[in-house]
Each structure stands twice: as structure tokens, then as C-alpha cells.
CSV table of C-alpha atoms and ligand atoms in Angstrom, one decimal:
chain,number,residue,atom,x,y,z
A,1,MET,CA,-21.1,0.3,11.5
A,2,LEU,CA,-19.1,0.5,8.3
A,3,THR,CA,-15.8,2.3,9.0
A,4,GLU,CA,-12.7,2.8,7.0
A,5,ILE,CA,-9.9,0.7,8.5
A,6,ASN,CA,-6.3,1.1,7.5
A,7,PHE,CA,-4.3,-2.2,7.6
A,8,ASP,CA,-0.7,-1.3,7.6
A,9,GLY,CA,2.0,-3.8,6.7
A,10,ILE,CA,4.4,-4.3,9.6
A,11,VAL,CA,7.9,-3.9,8.2
A,12,GLY,CA,9.7,-7.2,8.2
A,13,PRO,CA,13.1,-8.0,9.8
A,14,SER,CA,14.7,-8.5,6.3
A,15,HIS,CA,14.0,-4.9,5.1
A,16,ASN,CA,17.0,-4.1,2.8
A,17,TYR,CA,18.1,-2.0,-0.2
A,18,ALA,CA,18.8,-4.5,-3.1
A,19,GLY,CA,17.5,-2.2,-5.8
A,20,LEU,CA,15.0,-4.7,-7.1
A,21,SER,CA,12.3,-2.4,-8.6
A,22,LEU,CA,12.9,-1.1,-12.1
A,23,GLY,CA,11.0,2.2,-12.5
A,24,ASN,CA,11.0,2.9,-8.8
A,25,LEU,CA,13.6,5.7,-8.7
A,26,ALA,CA,14.1,5.6,-4.9
A,27,SER,CA,14.8,1.8,-5.0
A,28,ALA,CA,17.4,2.3,-7.7
A,29,ARG,CA,18.9,5.4,-6.1
A,30,ASN,CA,19.4,3.6,-2.7
A,31,PHE,CA,20.6,0.3,-4.1
A,32,GLY,CA,23.5,-0.9,-1.9
A,33,LYS,CA,22.9,1.3,1.0
A,34,VAL,CA,22.7,-0.1,4.6
A,35,SER,CA,19.1,-0.5,5.7
A,36,HIS,CA,17.8,-0.3,9.3
A,37,PRO,CA,15.0,-2.8,9.7
A,38,ARG,CA,14.4,-2.1,13.4
A,39,ALA,CA,14.1,1.7,12.8
A,40,ALA,CA,11.9,1.0,9.7
A,41,ALA,CA,9.5,-1.1,11.7
A,42,LEU,CA,9.3,1.4,14.5
A,43,GLN,CA,8.7,4.2,12.1
A,44,GLY,CA,5.7,2.3,10.6
A,45,LEU,CA,4.4,1.4,14.1
A,46,ALA,CA,4.6,5.1,15.2
A,47,LYS,CA,2.4,6.1,12.3
A,48,MET,CA,-0.1,3.4,13.2
A,49,ARG,CA,-0.1,4.6,16.8
A,50,ALA,CA,-0.6,8.2,15.8
A,51,ASN,CA,-3.5,7.3,13.5
A,52,LEU,CA,-5.1,5.3,16.3
A,53,GLU,CA,-4.7,8.3,18.6
A,54,ARG,CA,-6.3,10.5,15.9
A,55,GLY,CA,-9.4,8.3,16.3
A,56,LEU,CA,-8.9,6.3,13.1
A,57,ALA,CA,-9.5,2.5,13.0
A,58,GLN,CA,-6.2,0.7,12.6
A,59,GLY,CA,-5.3,-2.9,11.7
A,60,PHE,CA,-2.1,-4.5,10.4
A,61,LEU,CA,-0.8,-7.3,8.2
A,62,LEU,CA,2.2,-9.4,9.3
A,63,PRO,CA,5.5,-9.5,7.6
A,64,GLN,CA,5.9,-12.6,5.5
A,65,ARG,CA,8.2,-15.6,6.0
A,66,ARG,CA,11.6,-14.6,4.5
A,67,PRO,CA,13.7,-16.0,3.0
A,68,ASP,CA,10.9,-17.6,1.1
A,69,ALA,CA,12.4,-21.1,0.9
A,70,ALA,CA,9.2,-22.6,-0.6
A,71,TRP,CA,9.5,-20.2,-3.6
A,72,LEU,CA,13.1,-21.0,-4.1
A,73,GLU,CA,12.3,-24.7,-3.9
A,74,ARG,CA,9.8,-24.3,-6.7
A,75,LEU,CA,12.7,-22.7,-8.6
A,76,GLY,CA,14.8,-25.8,-8.0
A,77,THR,CA,17.1,-24.2,-5.5
A,78,THR,CA,17.6,-23.3,-1.8
A,79,THR,CA,18.5,-20.2,0.1
A,80,ALA,CA,22.1,-21.5,0.4
A,81,HIS,CA,22.5,-22.4,-3.2
A,82,ALA,CA,20.5,-19.7,-5.0
A,83,SER,CA,22.2,-17.0,-7.0
A,84,ALA,CA,22.6,-13.6,-5.3
A,85,THR,CA,19.8,-12.2,-7.3
A,86,LEU,CA,17.3,-15.0,-6.6
A,87,ARG,CA,18.3,-14.9,-3.0
A,88,ALA,CA,17.6,-11.1,-2.7
A,89,ASN,CA,14.3,-11.7,-4.4
A,90,ALA,CA,13.5,-14.4,-1.8
A,91,LEU,CA,14.5,-12.1,1.1
A,92,SER,CA,12.7,-8.9,0.2
A,93,ALA,CA,10.4,-7.4,2.9
A,94,SER,CA,8.2,-5.8,0.2
A,95,SER,CA,4.9,-7.1,1.6
A,96,MET,CA,5.2,-4.2,4.0
A,97,TRP,CA,3.6,-2.1,1.2
A,98,ALA,CA,0.1,-3.3,1.9
A,99,ALA,CA,-1.5,-1.0,-0.7
A,100,ASN,CA,-0.3,-3.7,-3.1
A,101,ALA,CA,-1.8,-6.6,-1.1
A,102,ALA,CA,-5.2,-6.5,-2.7
A,103,THR,CA,-8.0,-4.5,-4.3
A,104,VAL,CA,-10.9,-3.9,-2.0
A,105,SER,CA,-14.5,-3.1,-3.0
A,106,PRO,CA,-16.6,-2.4,0.1
A,107,GLY,CA,-20.1,-3.8,0.5
A,108,PRO,CA,-22.1,-0.7,-0.6
A,109,ASP,CA,-20.4,-1.0,-4.1
A,110,THR,CA,-21.0,-4.7,-4.8
A,111,GLN,CA,-23.8,-6.7,-6.1
A,112,ASP,CA,-24.1,-9.1,-3.2
A,113,GLY,CA,-23.4,-6.4,-0.6
A,114,ARG,CA,-20.3,-8.1,0.7
A,115,CYS,CA,-16.9,-6.5,0.8
A,116,HIS,CA,-14.8,-8.1,-1.9
A,117,LEU,CA,-11.0,-8.4,-1.8
A,118,THR,CA,-8.9,-9.7,-4.7
A,119,VAL,CA,-5.3,-10.5,-3.8
A,120,ALA,CA,-2.8,-8.7,-6.2
A,121,ASN,CA,-0.7,-11.1,-8.3
A,122,LEU,CA,2.3,-8.6,-8.5
A,123,VAL,CA,3.6,-10.5,-11.4
A,124,THR,CA,5.8,-7.7,-12.9
A,125,MET,CA,8.5,-7.7,-10.3
A,126,PRO,CA,10.1,-11.1,-9.3
A,127,HIS,CA,10.6,-10.1,-5.7
A,128,ARG,CA,6.9,-9.2,-5.3
A,129,SER,CA,5.5,-12.1,-7.4
A,130,HIS,CA,5.6,-14.5,-4.5
A,131,GLU,CA,3.9,-12.3,-2.0
A,132,TRP,CA,0.4,-13.3,-3.0
A,133,THR,CA,0.4,-16.8,-1.4
A,134,GLU,CA,0.9,-15.6,2.1
A,135,THR,CA,-1.2,-12.5,1.6
A,136,LEU,CA,-4.1,-14.7,0.5
A,137,ALA,CA,-3.6,-16.8,3.7
A,138,GLN,CA,-3.6,-13.8,5.9
A,139,LEU,CA,-6.7,-12.2,4.3
A,140,ARG,CA,-8.6,-15.5,4.4
A,141,ILE,CA,-8.0,-15.5,8.2
A,142,ALA,CA,-8.6,-11.8,8.8
A,143,PHE,CA,-11.8,-11.7,6.6
A,144,ALA,CA,-13.1,-15.2,7.2
A,145,ASP,CA,-16.6,-14.1,7.9
A,146,ALA,CA,-18.3,-15.1,4.7
A,147,ALA,CA,-21.5,-13.3,5.4
A,148,HIS,CA,-19.6,-10.0,5.1
A,149,PHE,CA,-16.5,-10.7,3.0
A,150,ALA,CA,-15.3,-12.6,-0.1
A,151,VAL,CA,-11.6,-13.0,-0.5
A,152,HIS,CA,-10.5,-13.9,-4.1
A,153,ALA,CA,-7.4,-15.5,-5.4
A,154,PRO,CA,-5.2,-13.4,-7.7
A,155,ILE,CA,-5.9,-12.7,-11.4
A,156,PRO,CA,-3.9,-15.2,-13.5
A,157,ALA,CA,-0.7,-14.1,-15.2
A,158,PRO,CA,0.2,-12.4,-17.5
A,159,PHE,CA,-2.2,-9.7,-16.5
A,160,GLY,CA,-0.4,-7.6,-14.0
A,161,ASP,CA,-2.3,-6.5,-10.9
A,162,GLU,CA,-0.8,-4.4,-8.2
A,163,GLY,CA,-3.9,-3.9,-6.1
A,164,ALA,CA,-5.3,-0.9,-4.3
A,165,ALA,CA,-2.3,1.3,-5.3
A,166,ASN,CA,-4.0,1.7,-8.7
A,167,HIS,CA,-7.6,1.9,-7.4
A,168,MET,CA,-9.5,4.9,-6.0
A,169,ARG,CA,-12.9,5.1,-4.5
A,170,LEU,CA,-15.0,8.2,-4.4
A,171,CYS,CA,-18.2,8.5,-2.5
A,172,ALA,CA,-20.3,10.9,-0.4
A,173,ARG,CA,-19.4,9.0,2.8
A,174,HIS,CA,-17.4,5.8,3.3
A,175,ASP,CA,-20.6,3.8,4.0
A,176,ALA,CA,-22.4,5.1,0.9
A,177,PRO,CA,-22.2,3.5,-2.6
A,178,GLY,CA,-19.0,4.7,-4.3
A,179,ILE,CA,-17.5,5.2,-7.7
A,180,GLU,CA,-14.5,2.9,-8.2
A,181,VAL,CA,-11.7,4.2,-10.4
A,182,PHE,CA,-9.2,1.7,-11.8
A,183,VAL,CA,-6.0,3.2,-13.1
A,184,TYR,CA,-3.9,1.2,-15.6
A,185,GLY,CA,-0.7,1.8,-17.5
A,186,VAL,CA,0.2,0.9,-21.1
A,187,ALA,CA,3.5,-0.7,-22.0
A,188,GLY,CA,6.0,1.1,-24.2
A,189,GLY,CA,7.8,3.6,-22.0
A,190,PRO,CA,11.2,3.3,-20.3
A,191,PHE,CA,9.7,1.5,-17.3
A,192,PRO,CA,7.2,-1.4,-17.0
A,193,ALA,CA,3.5,-0.6,-16.7
A,194,ARG,CA,2.7,-2.7,-13.7
A,195,GLN,CA,-1.1,-2.5,-13.7
A,196,HIS,CA,-2.8,-3.9,-16.8
A,197,ARG,CA,-6.3,-2.9,-17.9
A,198,GLU,CA,-7.4,-6.5,-18.4
A,199,ALA,CA,-6.5,-7.2,-14.8
A,200,SER,CA,-8.5,-4.2,-13.5
A,201,GLU,CA,-11.5,-5.2,-15.6
A,202,ALA,CA,-11.4,-8.7,-14.2
A,203,VAL,CA,-11.3,-7.4,-10.7
A,204,ALA,CA,-14.3,-5.2,-11.3
A,205,ARG,CA,-16.2,-8.2,-12.7
A,206,ILE,CA,-15.2,-10.5,-9.9
A,207,HIS,CA,-16.3,-7.9,-7.3
A,208,GLY,CA,-19.7,-7.5,-8.9
A,209,LEU,CA,-19.3,-3.8,-9.4
A,210,ASP,CA,-22.0,-1.8,-11.2
A,211,PRO,CA,-20.5,-0.8,-14.6
A,212,ALA,CA,-22.3,2.5,-14.3
A,213,ARG,CA,-20.3,3.3,-11.2
A,214,THR,CA,-16.9,1.9,-12.4
A,215,VAL,CA,-14.3,4.0,-14.3
A,216,PHE,CA,-11.1,2.8,-16.1
A,217,ALA,CA,-8.6,5.6,-16.5
A,218,ARG,CA,-5.2,5.4,-18.2
A,219,GLN,CA,-2.2,6.7,-16.3
A,220,SER,CA,-0.2,9.2,-18.2
A,221,ASP,CA,3.0,7.9,-19.8
A,222,ALA,CA,4.8,11.0,-18.5
A,223,ALA,CA,3.9,10.0,-14.9
A,224,ILE,CA,5.2,6.4,-15.3
A,225,ALA,CA,8.4,7.7,-17.0
A,226,ALA,CA,9.0,10.2,-14.2
A,227,GLY,CA,8.9,7.3,-11.7
A,228,ALA,CA,5.2,7.0,-10.8
A,229,PHE,CA,5.3,3.2,-10.9
A,230,HIS,CA,1.9,3.1,-9.2
A,231,ASN,CA,-0.9,5.7,-9.5
A,232,ASP,CA,-0.9,6.3,-5.8
A,233,VAL,CA,2.4,8.2,-6.2
A,234,VAL,CA,0.5,10.9,-8.1
A,235,ALA,CA,-3.1,10.8,-6.9
A,236,VAL,CA,-5.2,9.9,-3.9
A,237,ALA,CA,-8.9,9.9,-3.2
A,238,ASN,CA,-11.0,9.9,0.0
A,239,GLU,CA,-14.8,10.3,0.2
A,240,ARG,CA,-15.6,13.1,-2.2
A,241,VAL,CA,-12.1,14.5,-2.6
A,242,LEU,CA,-9.8,13.6,-5.4
A,243,PHE,CA,-6.3,15.0,-4.7
A,244,THR,CA,-4.2,14.7,-7.9
A,245,HIS,CA,-1.3,16.0,-9.8
A,246,GLU,CA,-2.2,17.7,-13.1
A,247,LEU,CA,-0.2,15.2,-15.1
A,248,ALA,CA,-1.3,12.0,-13.4
A,249,PHE,CA,-3.8,10.8,-16.1
A,250,ALA,CA,-3.5,10.4,-19.8
A,251,ASP,CA,-6.8,12.2,-20.5
A,252,ARG,CA,-7.6,14.3,-17.4
A,253,ASP,CA,-10.4,16.3,-18.9
A,254,ALA,CA,-12.4,13.3,-20.0
A,255,LEU,CA,-11.7,11.6,-16.6
A,256,TYR,CA,-12.8,14.7,-14.6
A,257,ALA,CA,-15.9,15.0,-16.7
A,258,GLU,CA,-16.8,11.4,-16.2
A,259,LEU,CA,-16.3,11.6,-12.5
A,260,ARG,CA,-18.3,14.8,-12.2
A,261,ALA,CA,-21.2,13.1,-14.1
A,262,LYS,CA,-21.1,10.1,-11.8
A,263,LEU,CA,-20.6,11.9,-8.5
A,264,PRO,CA,-21.7,15.5,-8.8
A,265,GLU,CA,-20.5,16.4,-5.3
A,266,ILE,CA,-16.9,15.5,-6.1
A,267,GLU,CA,-14.2,18.0,-5.2
A,268,ILE,CA,-11.1,17.7,-7.4
A,269,VAL,CA,-8.1,19.3,-5.9
A,270,GLU,CA,-5.5,19.4,-8.7
A,271,VAL,CA,-1.9,20.5,-8.1
A,272,PRO,CA,-0.7,22.2,-11.3
A,273,ALA,CA,2.7,21.3,-12.7
A,274,ASP,CA,3.9,24.9,-12.5
A,275,ALA,CA,3.3,24.9,-8.7
A,276,VAL,CA,4.8,21.4,-8.1
A,277,SER,CA,6.7,19.6,-10.9
A,278,LEU,CA,6.1,15.9,-11.4
A,279,GLU,CA,9.7,15.3,-10.2
A,280,ASP,CA,9.1,17.2,-6.9
A,281,ALA,CA,5.7,15.4,-6.5
A,282,ILE,CA,7.4,12.0,-6.9
A,283,ALA,CA,10.5,12.7,-4.8
A,284,SER,CA,8.4,14.1,-2.0
A,285,TYR,CA,5.6,11.6,-2.2
A,286,LEU,CA,3.1,14.5,-1.7
A,287,PHE,CA,0.3,12.3,-3.2
A,288,ASN,CA,1.3,9.2,-1.4
A,289,ALA,CA,-0.1,10.7,1.7
A,290,GLN,CA,-3.0,9.1,3.5
A,291,LEU,CA,-6.0,11.3,2.9
A,292,VAL,CA,-8.3,10.5,5.8
A,293,THR,CA,-11.5,11.7,7.4
A,294,LEU,CA,-11.0,12.6,11.1
A,295,PRO,CA,-13.8,11.9,13.6
A,296,SER,CA,-14.6,15.6,13.4
A,297,GLY,CA,-15.5,15.1,9.7
A,298,GLU,CA,-12.5,17.1,8.5
A,299,ALA,CA,-10.0,15.8,6.0
A,300,ALA,CA,-6.3,15.4,6.9
A,301,LEU,CA,-3.2,14.4,5.0
A,302,VAL,CA,-0.7,12.0,6.7
A,303,LEU,CA,2.5,12.9,4.9
A,304,PRO,CA,6.1,11.7,4.9
A,305,GLY,CA,8.9,14.1,6.1
A,306,GLU,CA,10.1,14.5,2.5
A,307,ALA,CA,7.0,16.5,1.7
A,308,ARG,CA,7.9,19.1,4.3
A,309,ASP,CA,11.5,19.1,3.1
A,310,THR,CA,10.5,19.9,-0.5
A,311,PRO,CA,10.0,23.7,-0.6
A,312,ALA,CA,7.5,23.8,-3.5
A,313,VAL,CA,5.4,21.0,-2.0
A,314,TRP,CA,5.3,22.5,1.5
A,315,ARG,CA,4.5,25.9,0.1
A,316,TRP,CA,1.5,24.5,-1.9
A,317,LEU,CA,0.3,22.6,1.2
A,318,GLU,CA,0.5,25.5,3.5
A,319,ARG,CA,-1.3,27.7,1.1
A,320,HIS,CA,-4.1,25.1,0.6
A,321,VAL,CA,-4.7,24.7,4.4
A,322,ALA,CA,-4.6,28.5,5.0
A,323,GLY,CA,-7.1,29.0,2.2
A,324,ASN,CA,-10.5,27.3,2.0
A,325,GLY,CA,-9.3,24.0,0.6
A,326,PRO,CA,-11.0,20.7,1.6
A,327,ILE,CA,-7.8,19.4,3.3
A,328,ARG,CA,-7.7,21.0,6.8
A,329,HIS,CA,-4.8,19.3,8.6
A,330,LEU,CA,-1.3,18.1,7.8
A,331,PHE,CA,0.4,15.4,9.9
A,332,VAL,CA,4.1,14.6,9.1
A,333,HIS,CA,5.8,11.3,9.9
A,334,ASP,CA,9.4,10.1,9.5
A,335,LEU,CA,9.1,7.1,7.3
A,336,ARG,CA,12.6,7.5,5.8
A,337,GLU,CA,13.4,3.7,5.7
A,338,SER,CA,10.4,2.8,3.7
A,339,MET,CA,10.6,5.9,1.6
A,340,ALA,CA,14.1,5.0,0.5
A,341,ASN,CA,12.5,2.0,-1.2
A,342,GLY,CA,9.7,4.1,-2.7
A,343,GLY,CA,7.1,3.4,-0.1
A,344,GLY,CA,5.3,6.3,1.5
A,345,PRO,CA,2.4,6.5,4.1
A,346,ALA,CA,-0.2,5.4,1.5
A,347,CYS,CA,1.9,2.5,0.3
A,348,LEU,CA,2.1,1.1,3.8
A,349,ARG,CA,-1.6,0.7,4.2
A,350,LEU,CA,-4.6,-1.2,2.7
A,351,ARG,CA,-8.0,0.5,3.2
A,352,VAL,CA,-11.0,-1.7,4.0
A,353,VAL,CA,-14.4,-0.2,4.6
A,354,ALA,CA,-16.2,-2.7,6.9
A,355,ASP,CA,-17.6,-3.2,10.4
A,356,PRO,CA,-14.6,-3.8,12.6
A,357,ALA,CA,-16.7,-6.3,14.6
A,358,THR,CA,-16.7,-8.6,11.5
A,359,ILE,CA,-12.9,-8.8,11.3
A,360,ASP,CA,-10.7,-11.3,13.2
A,361,PRO,CA,-9.6,-9.1,16.1
A,362,ARG,CA,-6.1,-10.5,16.0
A,363,PHE,CA,-5.5,-8.2,13.0
A,364,MET,CA,-6.8,-5.1,14.7
A,365,ALA,CA,-4.4,-2.7,16.5
A,366,THR,CA,-4.8,-1.4,20.0
A,367,ALA,CA,-2.3,0.8,21.8
A,368,GLN,CA,-1.3,-2.1,24.0
A,369,LYS,CA,-0.8,-4.5,21.2
A,370,LEU,CA,1.4,-1.9,19.3
A,371,GLY,CA,3.4,-1.7,22.5
A,372,ARG,CA,4.0,-5.4,22.5
A,373,ILE,CA,5.0,-5.4,18.8
A,374,GLU,CA,7.4,-2.5,19.4
A,375,ALA,CA,9.0,-4.4,22.3
A,376,LEU,CA,9.5,-7.4,20.1
A,377,VAL,CA,10.9,-5.4,17.2
A,378,GLY,CA,13.3,-3.7,19.6
A,379,GLN,CA,14.5,-7.1,20.7
A,380,LEU,CA,14.6,-9.2,17.5
A,381,TRP,CA,14.7,-7.0,14.4
A,382,PRO,CA,18.2,-6.5,13.0
A,383,GLU,CA,19.5,-3.0,13.5
A,384,SER,CA,21.1,-2.9,10.1
A,385,ILE,CA,21.5,-4.9,6.9
A,386,ALA,CA,24.1,-4.4,4.2
A,387,VAL,CA,23.5,-6.1,0.8
A,388,LYS,CA,26.4,-8.4,1.5
A,389,ASP,CA,24.6,-9.7,4.7
A,390,LEU,CA,21.9,-11.2,2.5
A,391,SER,CA,24.2,-14.2,1.9
A,392,ASP,CA,24.8,-14.8,5.7
A,393,PRO,CA,22.9,-17.8,7.1
A,394,ALA,CA,22.8,-16.1,10.5
A,395,LEU,CA,20.6,-13.3,9.0
A,396,TRP,CA,18.2,-15.8,7.4
A,397,ASN,CA,17.8,-17.4,10.8
A,398,THR,CA,17.3,-14.1,12.6
A,399,CYS,CA,14.6,-13.1,10.1
A,400,LEU,CA,12.7,-16.4,10.4
A,401,THR,CA,13.0,-16.4,14.2
A,402,ALA,CA,11.8,-12.8,14.5
A,403,ARG,CA,8.7,-13.5,12.4
A,404,SER,CA,7.8,-16.6,14.3
A,405,ALA,CA,8.0,-14.7,17.5
A,406,LEU,CA,5.7,-12.1,16.1
A,407,CYS,CA,3.1,-14.8,15.1
A,408,ALA,CA,3.3,-16.0,18.7
A,409,VAL,CA,2.9,-12.6,20.3
A,410,LEU,CA,-0.1,-11.8,18.0
A,411,GLU,CA,-1.6,-15.3,18.7
A,412,LEU,CA,-1.5,-16.2,15.1
A,413,PRO,CA,0.3,-19.6,15.3
A,414,GLU,CA,-1.5,-20.8,12.1
A,415,LEU,CA,0.5,-18.3,10.1
A,416,ASP,CA,3.6,-19.9,11.4
A,417,ARG,CA,2.5,-23.3,10.3
A,418,LEU,CA,0.9,-22.8,7.0
A,419,PRO,CA,2.7,-24.2,4.0
A,420,PHE,CA,2.3,-21.2,1.7
B,501,SUG,O1,6.8,-2.3,-5.5
B,501,SUG,N1,9.5,-1.1,-3.5
B,501,SUG,C1,8.1,-1.2,-3.8
B,501,SUG,C2,7.4,0.1,-3.3
B,501,SUG,C3,5.9,-0.1,-3.4
B,501,SUG,C4,5.2,1.2,-3.1
B,501,SUG,N2,3.8,1.0,-3.1
B,501,SUG,C5,2.9,1.8,-3.6
B,501,SUG,N3,3.2,2.8,-4.4
B,501,SUG,N4,1.6,1.6,-3.2
B,501,SUG,C6,7.8,-1.5,-5.3
B,501,SUG,O2,8.5,-0.9,-6.1
B,501,SUG,C7,11.7,-2.0,-3.5
B,501,SUG,C8,12.4,-3.2,-3.2
B,501,SUG,C9,13.9,-3.3,-3.4
B,501,SUG,O3,14.4,-2.5,-4.2
B,501,SUG,O4,14.5,-4.0,-2.6
B,501,SUG,C10,10.3,-2.2,-3.7
B,501,SUG,O5,9.8,-3.3,-3.9
């Protein structure tokens, strides 16, 4: 049976605050602070466990090998000799934000009926531009069943593609044909536009989407300038609900009209700027919630603690739930460590609609397996990392050893061997 499965990125042992993401206000604001990789990973695992207990299908992607010595070698250097900037780029744990791993078009939307995944090239940010090699390796293992999946290599540079974070799917039910919405930015503002229209168009072609059910929408310049470096910071969709900020899109009236024409049963839940400012929406990550359908059929939002701590946001949410709005439940999680780098609940997961039986079970979560991962994290993940620690060879070793141990516990030795 086709089900929505959330694949969360397990937070890697090198999680740190090196301020690498221009346009991501949280990353810039927290530059130089001490990170807590162990707590970060446990926070993410607690969210996975809770979603599993809520009756949702849960999978995970593994943290990548960091420092990425192979990438530094291609740049003519080594971890020991690299400049501090290059070394920080080689050590980032940014693959935890699995919403940027790939764009996923489930079988009901594609010409050949298979689920298509295109790995994101993430070319705009140096620290993320080398994620795709291992992401591709992991997805090729997890979704190896060629009767049900097609995993594609990234779109070539210079067309920036940041994956599912700029892609929304609207449908009557997860297993029904959907409308796929690709949101792109246009360069010219104070911050880079990380998703290019050309890349989105290429992904739609490669996935064999029906042009009549595909929409390209421009992100508003105001949203990018206010810090919405990905569209999933200002809008999220699930089944027939689009939950969005009023200022998310460049031409919202035209977009809403197109969506209503293509999916008459759509419910657009728009939060007006006079109820929640763009600044509050971005600081609280209200829209970076996971909008999920519970087994009861009701919709729920899985939110970061910052949403509850932002008065205008919490007021709006409580009023919505008390009224007759389509979102019926609010679940709040402490994801402070990831949030401080601009990654909320939705950033941490990649949604795949598929039959879980067709996926390599080693990537699927169970309560027991999460327990084993938590134990390993408690043992091997550093408790804290200061930016100066990034030049300490002992830290590089700790990170490599911890990841290898995780590959062993999850019975994925091939990920420890692959030359990415
Ligand atoms: O690409 N942060 C990530 C956050 C990604 C959030 N994902 C989604 N919105 N789906 C980014 O900006 C911070 C890294 C640093 O500064 O060390 C970082 O990469």
C-alpha cells in the first residue's frame, strides 16, 4: 500500500555553528556559538520516535562521512592543510536537513508509475555542494527496487536545485495523482536565490510529470529577503491542504487560481501578514512544521518549540484549532540545536510516498532500532563543539569513528566502504 514515509536525517557528530549559510538568518546569528551534537541528534531521534508512536511511517538517512577528505582532495588539499573556511565546509553536518536531499515524485504522478527521486545538487552553498555524492549512494541503496523507484543523479551546475524544500505536492489522498508545485527564486535580492526555475523544470521532465498537473511558482522576493532561503520556511502542503504565509509567493492570486483549477477540493489556509509578520513566521518556523495526516485521517502540525514561544504565532494556531480549520492537532518538539542553524521539523525530513515493503528495511525506523541509535549517540557523539575545535584532529577522528559505528549498528557496511 502506498503510504507517506518521512525519512529524517540523523544529525551527524560534527554538527556545529560555523555560519556558513548566507541568507539563513539563524545560521548567521548563531555563528561562533558552541553546538551540542549529542543533544542535537537525540532531539531529532525523539521527533522520529514520537512520529512513529503517532502511527506514521518513519525512515532515516545516515549522517555523511565528515570531514569529507575526498572532497578536499579534489580541491588539492587535506583536512590538516585546508584553510579554516574550507575545513569548516568539509566538516558541516548539513546533510541532516533531508528535505534538501532530493525531489520526490511518487508513482501516481509519473508517466511510468514509478516513484522518481532526483538528488539535489545544492550548488549554491559550498558546504552543501558535496552532499550529493553520498546522498545518491544512500538513495540508490534504499530505493534499489527498480520496479518501483528511479533514482536520478543531480541536475548539472549551474542550475541550483535544493530538492523537496522547494517542492509541494497537493492531492486528494497520498496515493492519488497529485499536483506538483515547484517554487523557484529569482536572483537580484540581498541573498542568493537557491532554487532555479531551470532546475525545477528539468526535474519535472526527468520525473515524467504531466505538464497539466505541474505548477511553477515564483517565491516572493520579500520572503527571500526576510530570510526564507527555502520555500518550506513560508509554506507547507499535505494532501489537499496548502498552509502558507500571505507573502510567500510573488503572485499569490494567480497561483491560488491555478491550484483551484487543477485541484478543486484544495483548502488554502493562508496566514495574513497582519496576524503573523514574515519576521515572526521565519523566526518561529511556523510553516516549517511537518503537516501530516494521522491514521485517524485528521491533519496535525509537528512544530518546533519556537512556534509556541512566539506569541502571535501561537495565538494564531490556537485560534485555528479551536475554530473549524483543517489542522486539528499541534505537537511541539524541542529541536533547538537544528533550529539554531535554520533547520526545523520539515527541514529534517524527506517525504516519500511508496509501499514500505519496497524499500530497503535497513533505512526504516522501529522503536528498537531508534533505541540502538540513541545508545550509540549517547556513547560516541561529542557533547559539544566550539568553532576552534574544528581544527583539532581528535575531533575529526571522533566524527569518522562515530559514523562508522553507526553504519555497523545499522548493518550498512557498504556505506562505510564506498568511495564517494
Ligand atoms: O541550507 N543550514 C541549512 C538549513 C537547511 C534547512 N532546510 C530547509 N529549509 N529545508 C541551509 O542553510 C547551516 C550551516 C552552518 O552555518 O554551519 C546550514 O547549512
